[in-house]
Coordinates of N, CA and C in Angstrom, one line a residue:
M1 N 39.0 -5.1 -23.9 CA 38.1 -4.1 -24.3 C 37.3 -4.5 -25.5
T2 N 36.0 -4.2 -25.6 CA 35.2 -4.7 -26.7 C 34.6 -3.5 -27.5
F3 N 34.3 -3.7 -28.7 CA 33.7 -2.8 -29.6 C 32.4 -3.5 -30.1
F4 N 31.3 -3.1 -29.6 CA 30.0 -3.7 -30.0 C 30.0 -5.2 -30.0
G5 N 30.6 -5.8 -28.9 CA 30.7 -7.2 -28.8 C 31.9 -7.9 -29.4
L6 N 32.7 -7.2 -30.1 CA 33.9 -7.8 -30.6 C 35.1 -7.3 -29.9
Y7 N 36.0 -8.2 -29.5 CA 37.3 -7.7 -28.8 C 38.1 -6.9 -29.8
L8 N 38.5 -5.7 -29.4 CA 39.3 -4.9 -30.2 C 40.6 -5.5 -30.8
A9 N 41.2 -6.3 -30.0 CA 42.4 -7.0 -30.4 C 42.2 -8.0 -31.5
N10 N 40.9 -8.5 -31.7 CA 40.6 -9.5 -32.7 C 40.0 -8.9 -34.0
I11 N 39.7 -7.6 -34.0 CA 39.2 -7.0 -35.2 C 40.3 -6.9 -36.3
I12 N 39.9 -7.5 -37.4 CA 40.9 -7.6 -38.5 C 40.6 -6.6 -39.6
S13 N 39.4 -6.2 -39.8 CA 39.0 -5.4 -41.0 C 37.8 -4.5 -40.6
V14 N 37.9 -3.2 -41.0 CA 36.8 -2.3 -40.9 C 36.7 -1.6 -42.2
N15 N 35.6 -1.5 -42.8 CA 35.4 -0.8 -44.1 C 34.1 -0.1 -44.1
F16 N 34.1 1.2 -44.4 CA 32.9 2.0 -44.5 C 32.7 2.4 -46.0
Y17 N 31.5 2.1 -46.5 CA 31.1 2.5 -47.8 C 30.8 4.0 -47.8
N18 N 30.0 4.4 -46.8 CA 29.7 5.8 -46.6 C 29.3 6.0 -45.2
S19 N 28.8 7.2 -44.8 CA 28.6 7.5 -43.4 C 27.4 6.7 -42.8
S20 N 26.6 6.0 -43.6 CA 25.5 5.2 -43.1 C 25.6 3.7 -43.4
L21 N 26.8 3.3 -43.9 CA 27.0 1.9 -44.2 C 28.4 1.5 -44.0
G22 N 28.6 0.6 -43.1 CA 30.0 0.1 -42.8 C 30.0 -1.4 -42.3
F23 N 31.2 -2.0 -42.4 CA 31.3 -3.4 -42.1 C 32.5 -3.6 -41.2
I24 N 32.5 -4.6 -40.3 CA 33.6 -5.0 -39.5 C 33.6 -6.5 -39.3
V25 N 34.8 -7.1 -39.3 CA 34.9 -8.5 -39.1 C 36.1 -8.8 -38.2
D26 N 35.9 -9.8 -37.3 CA 37.1 -10.2 -36.5 C 37.7 -11.5 -37.1
V27 N 38.8 -11.9 -36.5 CA 39.6 -13.0 -37.0 C 38.8 -14.3 -37.0
A28 N 37.8 -14.4 -36.2 CA 37.0 -15.7 -36.1 C 35.8 -15.6 -37.1
G29 N 35.6 -14.5 -37.9 CA 34.6 -14.4 -38.9 C 33.3 -13.8 -38.4
N30 N 33.3 -13.3 -37.2 CA 32.1 -12.6 -36.6 C 32.0 -11.3 -37.3
A31 N 30.9 -11.1 -38.1 CA 30.8 -9.9 -38.9 C 29.6 -9.0 -38.4
K32 N 29.8 -7.7 -38.6 CA 28.7 -6.8 -38.2 C 28.6 -5.7 -39.3
M33 N 27.4 -5.1 -39.4 CA 27.2 -4.1 -40.4 C 26.6 -2.9 -39.6
F34 N 27.1 -1.7 -40.0 CA 26.6 -0.4 -39.4 C 25.6 0.1 -40.4
N35 N 24.4 0.5 -40.0 CA 23.3 0.9 -40.8 C 23.0 2.4 -40.7
G36 N 24.0 3.1 -40.1 CA 23.7 4.6 -39.9 C 23.2 4.9 -38.5
I37 N 22.6 3.9 -37.9 CA 22.0 4.0 -36.5 C 22.8 3.2 -35.5
G38 N 23.1 2.0 -35.9 CA 23.8 1.1 -35.0 C 24.3 -0.1 -35.7
W39 N 24.9 -1.0 -34.9 CA 25.6 -2.2 -35.5 C 24.6 -3.4 -35.5
I40 N 24.6 -4.2 -36.6 CA 23.7 -5.3 -36.7 C 24.6 -6.5 -37.0
D41 N 24.3 -7.7 -36.3 CA 25.1 -8.9 -36.5 C 24.7 -9.5 -37.8
L42 N 25.8 -9.8 -38.6 CA 25.6 -10.7 -39.8 C 25.9 -12.1 -39.4
S43 N 25.5 -13.1 -40.2 CA 25.9 -14.4 -39.8 C 27.4 -14.6 -39.9
K44 N 28.0 -15.5 -39.2 CA 29.4 -15.7 -39.2 C 29.9 -16.1 -40.6
V45 N 31.0 -15.5 -41.0 CA 31.6 -15.8 -42.3 C 32.2 -17.2 -42.2
P46 N 31.9 -18.1 -43.1 CA 32.6 -19.5 -43.1 C 34.0 -19.4 -43.5
G47 N 34.7 -20.6 -43.4 CA 36.0 -20.7 -43.9 C 37.0 -20.4 -42.8
G48 N 38.2 -20.1 -43.1 CA 39.3 -19.9 -42.2 C 39.2 -18.6 -41.5
D49 N 40.3 -18.2 -40.8 CA 40.3 -16.9 -40.2 C 40.1 -15.8 -41.3
Q50 N 39.4 -14.7 -40.9 CA 39.1 -13.7 -41.9 C 40.2 -12.7 -42.1
H51 N 40.2 -12.1 -43.2 CA 41.3 -11.1 -43.5 C 40.7 -9.7 -43.9
S52 N 39.6 -9.7 -44.6 CA 39.1 -8.4 -45.1 C 37.6 -8.5 -45.4
I53 N 36.9 -7.4 -45.2 CA 35.4 -7.3 -45.5 C 35.2 -6.0 -46.2
S54 N 34.2 -6.0 -47.1 CA 33.8 -4.8 -47.8 C 32.4 -5.0 -48.4
G55 N 31.7 -3.9 -48.6 CA 30.4 -4.0 -49.2 C 29.8 -2.7 -49.7
T56 N 28.8 -2.8 -50.5 CA 28.1 -1.6 -51.0 C 26.6 -1.5 -50.5
S57 N 26.1 -2.6 -49.9 CA 24.7 -2.6 -49.4 C 24.6 -3.7 -48.4
S58 N 23.4 -3.8 -47.8 CA 23.2 -4.9 -46.8 C 23.1 -6.3 -47.5
N59 N 23.0 -6.3 -48.8 CA 22.9 -7.6 -49.5 C 24.0 -7.7 -50.6
D60 N 25.1 -7.0 -50.4 CA 26.2 -7.1 -51.3 C 27.5 -6.8 -50.5
V61 N 27.9 -7.9 -49.7 CA 29.0 -7.8 -48.8 C 30.0 -8.9 -49.2
W62 N 31.3 -8.6 -49.2 CA 32.3 -9.5 -49.6 C 33.3 -9.7 -48.5
A63 N 33.8 -10.9 -48.3 CA 34.8 -11.2 -47.2 C 35.8 -12.2 -47.8
S64 N 37.1 -12.0 -47.5 CA 38.1 -13.0 -47.9 C 38.6 -13.7 -46.6
S65 N 38.9 -15.0 -46.8 CA 39.5 -15.7 -45.7 C 41.0 -15.6 -45.6
Y66 N 41.5 -15.6 -44.4 CA 42.9 -15.4 -44.2 C 43.8 -16.5 -44.9
A67 N 44.8 -16.1 -45.6 CA 45.5 -17.0 -46.5 C 46.4 -18.0 -45.8
Y68 N 46.8 -17.7 -44.5 CA 47.7 -18.6 -43.9 C 47.1 -19.7 -43.0
V69 N 45.8 -19.6 -42.8 CA 45.1 -20.6 -42.0 C 43.8 -21.1 -42.7
G70 N 43.6 -22.4 -42.8 CA 42.4 -22.9 -43.3 C 42.1 -22.5 -44.8
D71 N 40.8 -22.3 -45.0 CA 40.2 -22.0 -46.3 C 40.7 -20.7 -46.9
K72 N 41.1 -20.7 -48.1 CA 41.5 -19.4 -48.8 C 40.5 -19.1 -49.9
S73 N 39.4 -18.5 -49.4 CA 38.3 -18.3 -50.3 C 37.7 -16.9 -50.2
L74 N 36.9 -16.5 -51.2 CA 36.2 -15.3 -51.3 C 34.7 -15.6 -51.1
Y75 N 34.0 -14.9 -50.2 CA 32.6 -15.1 -49.8 C 31.8 -13.9 -50.1
H76 N 30.6 -14.1 -50.5 CA 29.6 -13.1 -50.8 C 28.4 -13.3 -49.9
Y77 N 28.0 -12.2 -49.2 CA 26.8 -12.2 -48.4 C 25.6 -11.5 -49.2
D78 N 24.5 -12.3 -49.4 CA 23.4 -11.8 -50.2 C 22.3 -11.2 -49.3
G79 N 22.5 -10.9 -48.1 CA 21.5 -10.4 -47.2 C 20.9 -11.5 -46.3
V80 N 21.1 -12.7 -46.7 CA 20.6 -13.9 -45.9 C 21.7 -14.8 -45.5
K81 N 22.6 -15.2 -46.4 CA 23.7 -16.1 -46.0 C 24.9 -15.8 -46.9
W82 N 26.1 -16.4 -46.4 CA 27.3 -16.3 -47.1 C 27.4 -17.4 -48.1
N83 N 27.9 -17.1 -49.3 CA 28.1 -18.1 -50.3 C 29.6 -18.0 -50.7
R84 N 30.2 -19.2 -50.8 CA 31.6 -19.2 -51.3 C 31.6 -19.0 -52.8
V85 N 32.4 -18.0 -53.2 CA 32.5 -17.6 -54.6 C 33.6 -18.4 -55.3
N86 N 34.8 -18.5 -54.7 CA 35.9 -19.3 -55.3 C 37.0 -19.5 -54.3
D87 N 37.9 -20.3 -54.7 CA 39.1 -20.6 -53.9 C 40.2 -19.6 -54.4
I88 N 40.7 -18.8 -53.5 CA 41.7 -17.8 -53.9 C 43.0 -18.4 -54.4
G89 N 43.4 -19.5 -53.7 CA 44.6 -20.2 -54.1 C 45.9 -19.3 -54.2
G90 N 46.6 -19.5 -55.2 CA 47.8 -18.7 -55.5 C 49.0 -19.0 -54.6
N91 N 49.7 -18.0 -54.2 CA 51.0 -18.2 -53.5 C 50.8 -18.2 -52.0
G92 N 49.6 -18.2 -51.5 CA 49.4 -18.2 -50.0 C 49.4 -16.8 -49.4
I93 N 49.4 -15.8 -50.2 CA 49.3 -14.4 -49.7 C 48.0 -13.8 -50.2
D94 N 47.2 -13.4 -49.2 CA 45.9 -12.8 -49.6 C 45.9 -11.3 -49.0
Y95 N 46.0 -10.4 -50.0 CA 46.1 -9.0 -49.6 C 44.7 -8.3 -49.3
G96 N 43.7 -9.1 -49.3 CA 42.3 -8.5 -49.0 C 41.6 -8.2 -50.2
I97 N 40.4 -7.5 -50.0 CA 39.6 -7.1 -51.1 C 39.3 -5.6 -51.0

């Protein structure tokens, strides 16, 4: 079963800022933004498997990569592209953002 093109079993994080702004990401980094009317594709989040997504506007979105696979980093979406902010590092546990 899919939810706006994402398989429900693969959705890892859903976050709504308010009733007209929300974000969703699946384990492969496919991210979408809800704009109050419908879902818009964002570019794929780089790095390892994703763990969490959050944002306050279409040009202020944050995503963290899953701590157990690949890159352990925090990414920021500026409305055009994802930028790596830092390496989370630590003990291998990433509780999200």
